Coordinates of C-alpha atoms in Angstrom, one line a residue:
Chain V
X1 CA 0.0 0.0 0.0
X2 CA 1.1 3.5 -0.8
X3 CA -0.3 7.0 -0.3
X4 CA -1.8 6.8 -3.8
X5 CA -3.8 3.8 -2.8
X6 CA -5.5 5.9 -0.1
X7 CA -6.1 8.7 -2.6
X8 CA -7.6 6.4 -5.2
X9 CA -9.8 4.6 -2.7
X10 CA -11.1 7.9 -1.4
X11 CA -11.9 9.0 -5.0
X12 CA -13.7 5.8 -5.7
X13 CA -15.7 6.1 -2.5
X14 CA -16.8 9.8 -3.0
X15 CA -18.0 9.6 -6.5
X16 CA -20.4 12.6 -6.2
X17 CA -17.6 14.9 -5.2
X18 CA -15.4 13.4 -7.9
X19 CA -18.0 14.2 -10.5
X20 CA -18.4 17.7 -9.2
X21 CA -14.7 18.3 -9.3
X22 CA -14.3 16.9 -12.8
X23 CA -17.3 19.0 -14.0
X24 CA -15.8 22.2 -12.7
X25 CA -12.4 21.7 -14.4
X26 CA -13.9 20.1 -17.5
X27 CA -16.1 23.1 -18.1
X28 CA -13.1 25.4 -17.8
X29 CA -10.7 23.4 -19.9
X30 CA -13.3 22.4 -22.4
X31 CA -14.2 26.1 -23.0
X32 CA -10.5 27.0 -23.4
X33 CA -10.0 24.1 -25.9
X34 CA -13.2 25.0 -27.8
X35 CA -12.3 28.7 -28.1
X36 CA -8.7 28.1 -29.0
X37 CA -9.4 25.4 -31.5
X38 CA -12.2 27.5 -33.1
X39 CA -9.9 30.5 -33.3
X40 CA -7.2 28.4 -34.8
X41 CA -9.5 26.7 -37.3
X42 CA -11.0 30.0 -38.4
X43 CA -7.6 31.7 -38.6
X44 CA -6.2 28.8 -40.7
X45 CA -9.2 29.1 -43.0
X46 CA -8.5 32.8 -43.4
X47 CA -4.8 32.2 -44.0
X48 CA -5.6 29.6 -46.6
X49 CA -7.7 32.2 -48.5
X50 CA -4.8 34.7 -48.1
X51 CA -2.4 32.2 -49.6
X52 CA -4.6 30.7 -52.3
X53 CA -7.0 33.3 -53.5
X54 CA -5.0 35.8 -55.4
X55 CA -2.2 38.3 -55.0
X56 CA -1.7 40.3 -51.9
X57 CA 1.1 42.5 -53.2
X58 CA 1.1 44.5 -56.4
X59 CA 4.2 46.0 -58.1
X60 CA 3.6 48.8 -60.5
X61 CA 6.0 51.3 -62.2
X62 CA 6.7 54.3 -60.0
X63 CA 4.7 57.4 -61.0
X64 CA 4.4 60.9 -59.4
X65 CA 0.8 61.1 -60.6
X66 CA -2.2 59.8 -58.7
X67 CA -4.2 57.1 -60.3
X68 CA -7.4 58.3 -61.8
X69 CA -9.2 55.0 -62.1
X70 CA -11.6 53.2 -59.9
X71 CA -13.3 49.9 -60.2
X72 CA -11.7 49.3 -63.6
X73 CA -12.9 52.6 -65.0
X74 CA -10.1 54.9 -66.0
X75 CA -10.6 58.6 -66.7
X76 CA -9.1 59.3 -70.1
X77 CA -6.5 62.0 -70.8
X78 CA -4.8 61.8 -67.5
X79 CA -2.5 58.8 -68.1
X80 CA 1.1 59.7 -68.2
X81 CA 4.0 57.7 -69.5
X82 CA 5.8 55.7 -66.9
X83 CA 8.9 53.7 -67.0
X84 CA 8.2 50.0 -67.1
X85 CA 9.6 47.5 -64.6
X86 CA 12.7 45.7 -65.7
X87 CA 12.1 41.9 -65.9
X88 CA 15.6 41.2 -64.7
X89 CA 15.0 43.0 -61.4
X90 CA 12.3 40.5 -60.4
X91 CA 15.1 38.1 -59.3
X92 CA 15.8 40.6 -56.5
X93 CA 12.5 39.7 -54.9
X94 CA 13.9 36.3 -54.1
X95 CA 16.7 38.0 -52.1
X96 CA 14.5 39.6 -49.5
X97 CA 14.7 38.3 -45.9
X98 CA 11.2 36.8 -46.1
X99 CA 11.8 35.3 -49.6
X100 CA 10.6 31.9 -48.4
X101 CA 7.2 33.5 -47.9
X102 CA 6.9 34.5 -51.5
X103 CA 4.7 31.9 -53.1
X104 CA 4.0 33.3 -56.6
X105 CA 5.5 36.1 -58.7
X106 CA 3.3 36.8 -61.7
X107 CA 4.8 39.3 -64.2
X108 CA 2.7 41.0 -66.9
X109 CA 3.2 43.2 -69.9
X110 CA 0.2 45.1 -71.1
X111 CA -0.5 46.9 -74.3
X112 CA -3.2 47.5 -76.9
X113 CA -3.2 45.6 -80.2
X114 CA -5.5 45.3 -83.2
X115 CA -7.3 42.0 -83.5
X116 CA -10.0 41.3 -86.0
X117 CA -10.2 45.0 -86.6
X118 CA -10.8 46.0 -83.0
X119 CA -8.4 47.3 -80.3
X120 CA -8.0 44.9 -77.4
X121 CA -5.8 44.7 -74.4
X122 CA -3.0 42.1 -74.8
X123 CA -1.5 40.8 -71.6
X124 CA 1.6 38.8 -71.7
X125 CA 1.9 36.4 -68.8
X126 CA 4.0 33.6 -67.4
X127 CA 1.3 30.9 -67.6
X128 CA 2.5 28.7 -64.8
X129 CA 2.7 31.6 -62.4
X130 CA -0.5 33.3 -63.6
X131 CA -2.6 30.3 -63.4
X132 CA -1.1 29.4 -59.9
X133 CA -2.1 32.8 -58.8
X134 CA -5.6 32.9 -60.2
X135 CA -6.9 29.6 -59.2
X136 CA -10.5 30.7 -59.9
X137 CA -9.7 31.0 -63.6
X138 CA -11.4 28.3 -65.6
X139 CA -10.4 27.8 -69.1
X140 CA -12.6 26.3 -71.7
X141 CA -10.2 24.5 -74.0
X142 CA -6.5 24.6 -73.0
X143 CA -4.4 27.1 -71.1
X144 CA -1.4 28.7 -72.7
X145 CA 1.1 26.0 -73.6
X146 CA 2.9 27.3 -76.7
X147 CA 4.2 30.7 -78.0
X148 CA 1.7 30.7 -80.9
X149 CA -1.4 30.3 -78.7
X150 CA -3.7 32.8 -77.2
X151 CA -6.3 32.6 -74.4
X152 CA -9.1 35.0 -74.7
X153 CA -11.4 36.5 -72.0
X154 CA -15.1 35.7 -72.3
X155 CA -16.2 39.2 -73.2
X156 CA -13.3 39.7 -75.6
X157 CA -14.2 36.3 -77.3
X158 CA -17.8 37.4 -77.7
X159 CA -16.9 40.9 -79.1
X160 CA -14.3 39.6 -81.4
X161 CA -16.4 36.5 -82.4
X162 CA -13.6 34.1 -81.5
X163 CA -14.0 30.5 -80.5
X164 CA -11.5 27.7 -79.6
X165 CA -9.3 26.7 -82.4
X166 CA -9.7 29.9 -84.4
X167 CA -6.7 31.2 -86.3
X168 CA -5.9 34.9 -85.8
X169 CA -3.2 37.3 -86.7
X170 CA -1.6 39.8 -84.4
X171 CA 0.7 42.3 -86.0
X172 CA 1.3 39.9 -88.8
X173 CA 2.0 36.9 -86.7
X174 CA -0.3 33.8 -86.7
X175 CA -1.8 32.6 -83.5
X176 CA -4.4 29.9 -82.5
X177 CA -7.0 30.5 -79.8
X178 CA -6.3 27.5 -77.5
X179 CA -8.8 28.5 -74.8
X180 CA -11.4 30.9 -73.6
X181 CA -11.6 32.1 -70.0
X182 CA -14.9 31.5 -68.4
X183 CA -16.6 34.6 -67.1
X184 CA -14.8 36.0 -64.0
X185 CA -16.8 39.2 -63.6
X186 CA -13.6 41.1 -63.6
X187 CA -11.5 43.1 -66.1
X188 CA -9.9 39.7 -67.0
X189 CA -12.9 39.0 -69.2
X190 CA -11.7 41.7 -71.7
X191 CA -8.1 40.4 -72.0
X192 CA -6.3 38.5 -74.7
X193 CA -3.5 36.5 -73.0
X194 CA -0.3 35.5 -74.7
X195 CA 3.0 34.1 -73.3
X196 CA 5.2 36.9 -71.8
X197 CA 8.1 36.9 -74.3
X198 CA 5.7 36.8 -77.2
X199 CA 3.6 39.7 -75.9
X200 CA 6.7 41.7 -75.1
X201 CA 7.9 41.2 -78.7
X202 CA 4.5 42.2 -80.1
X203 CA 4.3 45.3 -77.9
X204 CA 7.9 46.3 -78.5
X205 CA 8.7 46.0 -74.8
X206 CA 11.3 43.2 -74.5
X207 CA 12.4 42.6 -70.9
X208 CA 9.9 45.2 -69.7
X209 CA 6.9 44.6 -67.4
X210 CA 3.8 46.7 -66.8
X211 CA 2.9 45.2 -63.5
X212 CA 3.7 42.3 -61.2
X213 CA 1.4 40.5 -58.9
X214 CA 2.9 38.7 -55.9
X215 CA 1.3 36.2 -53.6
X216 CA 3.0 36.1 -50.2
X217 CA 2.2 33.5 -47.5
X218 CA 1.8 35.7 -44.5
X219 CA 0.9 33.4 -41.8
X220 CA 4.0 34.3 -39.9
X221 CA 4.9 37.7 -41.3
X222 CA 2.9 40.9 -41.6
X223 CA 2.4 41.8 -45.3
X224 CA 3.6 45.3 -44.5
X225 CA 7.0 43.8 -43.8
X226 CA 7.0 42.1 -47.1
X227 CA 6.1 45.3 -48.9
X228 CA 8.8 47.2 -47.1
X229 CA 11.4 44.5 -48.0
X230 CA 10.4 44.4 -51.7
X231 CA 10.5 48.2 -51.8
X232 CA 14.0 48.3 -50.5
X233 CA 15.3 45.9 -53.2
X234 CA 13.2 47.6 -56.0
X235 CA 13.4 51.3 -55.1
X236 CA 12.0 52.4 -58.5
X237 CA 8.9 50.3 -58.2
X238 CA 5.6 51.1 -56.4
X239 CA 4.8 48.3 -54.1
X240 CA 1.3 48.1 -52.6
X241 CA -0.4 45.6 -50.3
X242 CA -3.8 44.4 -51.3
X243 CA -5.2 43.2 -48.0
X244 CA -8.3 45.0 -47.0
X245 CA -10.6 41.9 -47.0
X246 CA -8.2 39.5 -45.5
X247 CA -7.0 42.1 -43.0
X248 CA -10.5 42.8 -41.9
X249 CA -11.1 39.1 -41.5
X250 CA -7.8 38.6 -39.6
X251 CA -8.7 41.6 -37.4
X252 CA -12.1 40.1 -36.6
X253 CA -10.4 36.8 -35.8
X254 CA -7.9 38.5 -33.6
X255 CA -10.8 40.2 -31.8
X256 CA -12.4 36.8 -31.5
X257 CA -9.2 35.3 -30.2
X258 CA -8.9 38.0 -27.5
X259 CA -12.6 37.6 -26.6
X260 CA -12.0 33.8 -26.4
X261 CA -9.1 34.2 -24.1
X262 CA -11.0 36.6 -21.8
X263 CA -14.0 34.2 -21.7
X264 CA -11.6 31.3 -21.2
X265 CA -9.9 33.1 -18.3
X266 CA -13.2 33.8 -16.6
X267 CA -14.5 30.2 -17.1
X268 CA -11.1 28.9 -15.8
X269 CA -11.4 31.2 -12.8
X270 CA -14.9 29.8 -12.1
X271 CA -13.6 26.3 -12.6
X272 CA -10.7 27.0 -10.2
X273 CA -13.1 28.4 -7.6
X274 CA -15.3 25.3 -7.9
X275 CA -12.2 23.1 -7.3
X276 CA -11.1 25.3 -4.4
X277 CA -14.5 25.3 -2.6
X278 CA -15.0 21.6 -3.2
X279 CA -11.5 20.7 -1.9
X280 CA -11.9 23.0 1.1
X281 CA -15.2 21.2 1.8
X282 CA -13.4 17.8 1.4
X283 CA -10.7 18.8 3.8
X284 CA -13.3 19.9 6.4
X285 CA -15.2 16.6 5.8
X286 CA -11.9 14.7 6.2
X287 CA -10.7 16.5 9.3
X288 CA -11.3 13.2 11.2
X289 CA -9.2 11.2 8.8
X290 CA -6.4 13.8 8.6
X291 CA -6.3 13.8 12.4
X292 CA -5.9 10.0 12.4
X293 CA -3.2 10.2 9.7
X294 CA -1.3 12.8 11.7
X295 CA -1.7 10.9 14.9
X296 CA -0.2 7.7 13.5
X297 CA 2.8 9.6 12.2
X298 CA 2.0 11.1 8.8
X299 CA 4.1 14.2 8.1
X300 CA 2.6 17.4 6.7
X301 CA 4.1 16.6 3.4
X302 CA 2.3 13.2 3.4
X303 CA -1.0 15.0 4.0
X304 CA -0.2 17.5 1.2
X305 CA 0.6 14.6 -1.1
X306 CA -2.8 13.0 -0.3
X307 CA -4.8 16.1 -1.1
X308 CA -2.7 17.2 -4.1
X309 CA -2.5 13.7 -5.4
X310 CA -6.3 13.5 -5.5
X311 CA -6.3 16.9 -7.3
X312 CA -3.8 15.8 -9.9
X313 CA -5.7 12.6 -10.7
X314 CA -8.9 14.6 -11.0
X315 CA -7.2 17.2 -13.1
X316 CA -5.6 14.8 -15.6
X317 CA -8.9 13.1 -16.0
X318 CA -10.7 16.5 -16.5
X319 CA -8.0 17.7 -18.9
X320 CA -8.4 14.7 -21.2
X321 CA -12.2 14.9 -21.1
X322 CA -12.0 18.7 -21.5
X323 CA -9.9 18.4 -24.6
X324 CA -12.1 15.7 -26.2
X325 CA -15.2 17.7 -25.2
X326 CA -13.8 21.0 -26.5
X327 CA -12.8 19.5 -29.8
X328 CA -16.2 17.9 -30.2
X329 CA -17.9 21.2 -29.6
X330 CA -15.6 22.9 -32.0
X331 CA -16.3 20.2 -34.6
X332 CA -20.0 20.8 -34.1
X333 CA -19.8 24.7 -34.0
X334 CA -17.3 25.2 -36.9
X335 CA -19.8 24.8 -39.7
X336 CA -21.9 27.7 -38.3
X337 CA -18.9 30.0 -38.0
X338 CA -16.8 29.1 -41.1
X339 CA -17.2 31.2 -44.2
X340 CA -17.0 28.1 -46.3
X341 CA -20.1 26.6 -44.8
X342 CA -22.3 27.9 -47.5
X343 CA -20.7 25.7 -50.1
X344 CA -19.5 22.9 -47.9
X345 CA -21.3 20.0 -46.5
X346 CA -20.9 19.4 -42.8
X347 CA -17.7 17.6 -41.9
X348 CA -16.0 17.9 -45.3
X349 CA -14.4 21.2 -46.1
X350 CA -15.0 22.6 -42.6
X351 CA -13.4 19.8 -40.7
X352 CA -10.4 20.3 -43.0
X353 CA -9.5 23.2 -40.7
X354 CA -10.0 21.2 -37.5
X355 CA -6.8 19.7 -36.4
X356 CA -6.3 17.4 -33.4
X357 CA -3.2 19.1 -32.1
X358 CA -1.3 17.0 -29.7
X359 CA 0.2 20.2 -28.2
X360 CA -3.3 21.5 -27.5
X361 CA -4.2 18.1 -25.8
X362 CA -1.0 18.3 -23.7
X363 CA -1.7 22.0 -23.0
X364 CA -5.3 21.1 -21.9
X365 CA -4.0 18.5 -19.5
X366 CA -1.2 20.7 -18.1
X367 CA -3.7 23.6 -17.8
X368 CA -6.1 21.4 -15.8
X369 CA -3.3 20.1 -13.6
X370 CA -2.0 23.7 -12.9
X371 CA -5.5 25.0 -12.2
X372 CA -6.4 22.0 -10.1
X373 CA -3.1 22.2 -8.1
X374 CA -3.4 25.9 -7.6
X375 CA -7.0 25.6 -6.4
X376 CA -6.1 22.7 -4.1
X377 CA -2.9 24.1 -2.8
X378 CA -4.4 26.1 0.0
X379 CA -6.8 23.3 1.1
X380 CA -3.9 20.9 1.1
X381 CA -1.8 23.4 3.1
X382 CA -4.7 23.9 5.5
X383 CA -5.1 20.2 5.9
X384 CA -1.3 19.6 6.5
X385 CA -1.2 22.4 9.1
X386 CA -4.1 21.0 11.0
X387 CA -3.2 20.4 14.6
X388 CA -3.6 16.6 15.2
X389 CA -4.9 17.1 18.7
X390 CA -7.4 19.7 17.4
X391 CA -8.5 17.4 14.6
X392 CA -8.9 14.5 17.0
X393 CA -10.9 16.6 19.4
X394 CA -13.6 16.8 16.6
X395 CA -13.9 13.0 16.8
Chain O
X1 CA 15.5 2.3 33.0
X2 CA 12.1 4.0 32.6
X3 CA 10.5 4.0 29.2
X4 CA 8.6 7.1 30.0
X5 CA 9.8 10.0 32.2
X6 CA 7.4 12.9 32.8
X7 CA 8.7 16.0 34.7
X8 CA 6.6 18.9 35.9
X9 CA 4.2 18.6 33.0
X10 CA 1.6 21.3 32.7
X11 CA -0.9 22.0 30.0
X12 CA -3.2 25.0 29.9
X13 CA -5.9 25.5 27.4
X14 CA -7.0 29.1 26.6
X15 CA -10.4 29.6 25.1
X16 CA -13.4 31.9 25.0
X17 CA -14.4 30.7 28.4
X18 CA -11.0 31.5 29.9
X19 CA -8.0 29.4 30.9
X20 CA -8.3 25.7 31.8
X21 CA -5.5 24.0 33.6
X22 CA -5.8 20.5 32.2
X23 CA -2.5 19.2 33.8
X24 CA -0.6 20.7 36.7
X25 CA 3.0 19.8 37.5
X26 CA 2.6 16.1 36.8
X27 CA 5.6 13.8 37.4
X28 CA 5.6 10.2 36.4
X29 CA 8.0 7.4 35.5
X30 CA 6.9 4.3 33.7
X31 CA 8.9 1.1 33.3
X32 CA 9.0 -0.7 30.0
X33 CA 6.3 -3.5 29.9
X34 CA 3.9 -1.8 32.2
X35 CA 0.2 -1.8 31.7
X36 CA -0.8 1.6 33.1
X37 CA -4.4 2.6 33.7
X38 CA -5.2 6.3 33.9
X39 CA -8.5 7.0 35.7
X40 CA -10.3 10.0 36.8
X41 CA -13.6 11.9 36.3
X42 CA -14.3 13.9 33.1
X43 CA -12.1 17.0 32.8
X44 CA -9.4 15.6 35.1
X45 CA -6.7 15.7 32.4
X46 CA -6.6 12.0 31.4
X47 CA -6.9 12.5 27.6
X48 CA -4.6 15.5 27.8
X49 CA -2.0 13.4 29.4
X50 CA -2.4 10.8 26.7
X51 CA -2.3 13.4 23.9
X52 CA 0.9 14.8 25.3
X53 CA 2.4 11.3 25.7
X54 CA 1.6 10.7 22.0
X55 CA 3.3 13.9 20.9
X56 CA 0.1 15.3 19.5
X57 CA 0.3 18.7 21.2
X58 CA 2.9 20.7 23.1
X59 CA 2.8 21.1 26.9
X60 CA 2.7 24.6 28.4
X61 CA 5.7 23.6 30.5
X62 CA 7.6 20.5 31.7
X63 CA 9.0 17.7 29.6
X64 CA 8.4 14.2 28.5
X65 CA 11.1 11.7 27.6
X66 CA 10.3 8.5 26.0
X67 CA 13.1 5.9 25.5
X68 CA 15.5 8.8 26.3
X69 CA 14.1 11.1 23.6
X70 CA 12.9 14.5 24.8
X71 CA 9.7 14.6 22.8
X72 CA 9.1 18.3 22.6
X73 CA 12.7 19.1 21.7
X74 CA 12.3 17.2 18.5
X75 CA 12.7 19.6 15.5
X76 CA 9.9 20.0 12.9
X77 CA 8.4 16.9 11.4
X78 CA 10.6 14.7 13.6
X79 CA 7.7 14.6 16.1
X80 CA 5.6 13.0 13.4
X81 CA 8.3 10.5 12.7
X82 CA 8.5 9.8 16.4
X83 CA 4.7 9.1 16.6
X84 CA 5.1 6.7 13.6
X85 CA 8.1 4.8 15.1
X86 CA 7.4 4.9 18.8
X87 CA 3.7 5.2 19.5
X88 CA 0.6 3.3 18.6
X89 CA -2.8 5.0 19.1
X90 CA -6.1 3.2 19.8
X91 CA -9.1 5.6 19.9
X92 CA -12.4 5.3 21.6
X93 CA -14.5 5.5 18.5
X94 CA -12.2 3.2 16.5
X95 CA -11.5 5.9 13.9
X96 CA -10.9 3.6 11.0
X97 CA -10.8 5.0 7.5
X98 CA -14.3 4.1 6.2
X99 CA -13.3 3.5 2.6
X100 CA -10.4 1.1 3.3
X101 CA -10.8 -2.6 4.1
X102 CA -9.6 -3.9 7.5
X103 CA -6.3 -5.0 6.0
X104 CA -5.8 -1.6 4.3
X105 CA -6.6 0.2 7.5
X106 CA -3.9 -1.8 9.3
X107 CA -1.5 -0.9 6.5
X108 CA -2.2 2.9 6.7
X109 CA 0.8 3.5 9.0
X110 CA 3.0 1.5 6.6
X111 CA 1.9 3.5 3.5
X112 CA 4.5 6.2 4.2
X113 CA 7.3 3.7 5.0
X114 CA 9.9 2.6 2.5
X115 CA 9.1 -1.1 2.7
X116 CA 8.4 -3.6 0.0
X117 CA 4.7 -4.0 -0.7
X118 CA 4.9 -7.7 0.2
X119 CA 6.4 -7.0 3.6
X120 CA 3.7 -4.3 4.3
X121 CA 1.0 -6.9 3.5
X122 CA 2.7 -9.6 5.6
X123 CA 3.0 -7.4 8.6
X124 CA -0.6 -6.2 8.4
X125 CA -1.9 -9.7 8.0
X126 CA 0.2 -10.8 11.0
X127 CA -1.2 -7.9 13.1
X128 CA -4.7 -8.8 12.2
X129 CA -4.0 -12.4 13.0
X130 CA -2.7 -11.3 16.4
X131 CA -6.0 -9.7 17.3
X132 CA -8.0 -12.7 15.8
X133 CA -9.3 -11.0 12.8
X134 CA -7.3 -12.6 10.0
X135 CA -10.4 -13.9 8.4
X136 CA -12.1 -10.5 8.2
X137 CA -9.3 -8.7 6.4
X138 CA -11.3 -7.8 3.2
X139 CA -14.2 -6.3 5.1
X140 CA -14.9 -2.6 5.2
X141 CA -15.4 -1.0 8.7
X142 CA -19.1 -0.8 8.3
X143 CA -19.2 -4.5 7.8
X144 CA -17.6 -5.2 11.1
X145 CA -19.0 -5.2 14.6
X146 CA -17.8 -2.6 17.2
X147 CA -15.5 -5.1 18.8
X148 CA -14.0 -6.1 15.5
X149 CA -13.5 -2.5 14.5
X150 CA -11.7 -1.9 17.8
X151 CA -9.5 -4.9 17.2
X152 CA -8.6 -3.6 13.7
X153 CA -7.7 -0.3 15.4
X154 CA -5.4 -2.2 17.8
X155 CA -3.8 -4.1 14.9
X156 CA -3.2 -0.8 13.1
X157 CA -1.6 0.6 16.3
X158 CA 0.7 -2.4 16.6
X159 CA 1.7 -2.8 12.9
X160 CA 4.8 -0.6 13.3
X161 CA 5.8 -2.6 16.4
X162 CA 5.9 0.6 18.6
X163 CA 7.4 0.5 22.1
X164 CA 4.4 2.3 23.5
X165 CA 0.7 1.7 22.9
X166 CA -1.7 4.5 23.9
X167 CA -5.4 3.6 24.3
X168 CA -8.0 6.3 24.9
X169 CA -11.1 4.6 26.3
X170 CA -10.9 1.7 23.9
X171 CA -13.9 0.0 25.6
X172 CA -15.9 3.2 26.1
X173 CA -18.4 2.5 23.3
X174 CA -18.5 -1.3 23.6
X175 CA -20.9 -3.6 25.5
X176 CA -19.6 -5.5 28.6
X177 CA -18.8 -8.8 26.7
X178 CA -17.0 -7.0 23.9
X179 CA -15.1 -4.8 26.4
X180 CA -13.8 -8.0 28.1
X181 CA -12.7 -9.3 24.7
X182 CA -10.8 -6.1 23.9
X183 CA -9.2 -6.1 27.4
X184 CA -8.3 -9.7 26.8
X185 CA -6.5 -8.7 23.6
X186 CA -4.7 -5.8 25.4
X187 CA -3.7 -8.1 28.3
X188 CA -2.3 -10.6 25.8
X189 CA -0.2 -7.9 24.3
X190 CA 0.9 -6.8 27.7
X191 CA 1.8 -10.3 28.6
X192 CA 4.0 -10.3 25.5
X193 CA 5.9 -7.3 26.8
X194 CA 4.0 -4.4 25.3
X195 CA 4.0 -1.2 27.3
X196 CA 0.4 0.2 27.4
X197 CA -1.1 3.4 28.7
X198 CA -4.8 3.2 28.8
X199 CA -7.3 5.9 29.8
X200 CA -10.6 4.5 31.1
X201 CA -13.7 5.3 33.0
X202 CA -14.5 1.7 33.5
X203 CA -13.2 0.6 36.9
X204 CA -13.8 -3.0 36.1
X205 CA -10.7 -2.8 33.9
X206 CA -8.6 -2.2 37.0
X207 CA -8.0 -5.9 37.2
X208 CA -6.0 -5.8 34.0
X209 CA -3.6 -3.0 35.0
X210 CA -0.4 -3.6 36.9
X211 CA -0.3 0.1 37.7
X212 CA -3.0 2.7 37.9
X213 CA -3.0 6.4 38.5
X214 CA -6.0 8.6 39.5
X215 CA -6.1 12.1 38.1
X216 CA -8.2 14.9 39.5
X217 CA -8.1 18.6 38.5
X218 CA -4.9 17.9 36.5
X219 CA -3.0 16.3 39.3
X220 CA -2.1 12.7 40.1
X221 CA -3.9 12.1 43.3
X222 CA -3.2 8.4 43.6
X223 CA -0.6 6.1 42.1
X224 CA -1.1 2.4 42.8
X225 CA 1.4 -0.4 41.7
X226 CA 0.1 -3.9 41.4
X227 CA -3.3 -5.2 40.5
X228 CA -5.8 -3.7 42.9
X229 CA -9.5 -2.9 43.2
X230 CA -8.8 -0.2 45.8
X231 CA -9.1 2.7 43.3
X232 CA -12.4 1.2 42.1
X233 CA -13.7 1.3 45.7
X234 CA -12.6 4.9 46.0
X235 CA -14.4 6.0 42.8

């Protein structure tokens, strides 16, 4: 027999109190796990969007004039000539401190050309980078795969009367329409896409770029830092962050995280108080036993071990249950909070963001043990300091 | 050599009702192997004397030496160690731990000792056998009679093989027949050389003691050696 035998026997005997203690801690730990895992899942979802749904940094030639366009509508007569970006300079982006966060660099050269008797906007792109950046693009036919191919935006195809496989001529050079972009609802619908070197040749801008879109993975770096770093290596280029939507979402999530931590702290405090009051009651109830233990030669440290041992066992149990309970609640609540719910069936896309973090599980158990021990420390100290003769006098 | 030496022992309790002198300048020597009965009316200081002998509270003045150890000069938790090694307690109301079996109750003092589990169990079984309860080792206290519970308490007090056994009215809540059974057990232990100090109200137990002291108002008013019914006659 060891002290732990007495502790376990006592817990087995006083099941009502055991349930009450577990419930108090479970509620606290479960709430923390729920809020943290929800916060993590929603943040991961937002970051996924940040990383996969378009550029978040835009590089344009430096100009002293203000842009007089909005929503794709440019006011005529105010455009001034600007010096294009040099294609060779793009390599410098890969030298910035956060270069590992740069996912996609999509250069573009823009210019007007005549096609089937109409003026259209030709955009030269690096197909692999462009299509990686704009994952929402859907091409009817085939994306760009050869220098003599064109992909045409849906509006442009309609206006020019083009269909897949048509042969066209641009500045005297023959091209085949390999694909038509499905409608995007953006200015991309009016474009004619060609490979970058071909477009540069046609527009007389070899090695020159009109704009560059960059997608940066910003889960561990503020996008402002990236902008600053790119600006320092490309001083002649305007670098802008496109982040309003994501930033708003991230801000909301940060607010949610703070709210979660506050609620969790309050619930933990309540849980701790439940444990404290219950353990104090248990110590009072066990005055008789503690008196006997002290009378037969138990040291104060032995009494502390008896009370804290009980608390640790209850806490570990509560921590494990709290983690499982919290994750279950998160799994159930996530579909109602995720932005992907509208187009995801329950448990498919949404559960993609729910991870069973071992560190969160370990954290939940450690948290439960810390709260349990802190709340039980005074009752244990009180019990250990009990005068054995006083305790026996209550017999 | 005396096992117990008590010199000018006093204990004063201070409470809302004022001061109570529970013991006043008590001197006592007790030889090893003695079965000492402590008698006296309520409030005479019997239980206080037992409490002080067991190292459960500190005297107001005076000293107690047991086996040459000055009890209240022991630092910190050494007093708890002393209780564990030198003293066995038997309480009036049994005071068994209700959620442990008879065997586990007897093993409670051994739970904090660095002994192999097997030895702890063997010792506890032997102690239960010694009080005639080996066959009831798996029963919980509420499944045992009063006399059986008291015998379990005696086994628990003896499991560490202490030089001194302190018993506070061990027959106080038992019927006459069971009281005789318990006194028989204590007598057998005494016959085997165990030193016992027992507080009692029951003067019928005088036959079992080979020394008896009478306390009144915190003082020893009579100290009789040898088995005698004289104290009983005096009331």
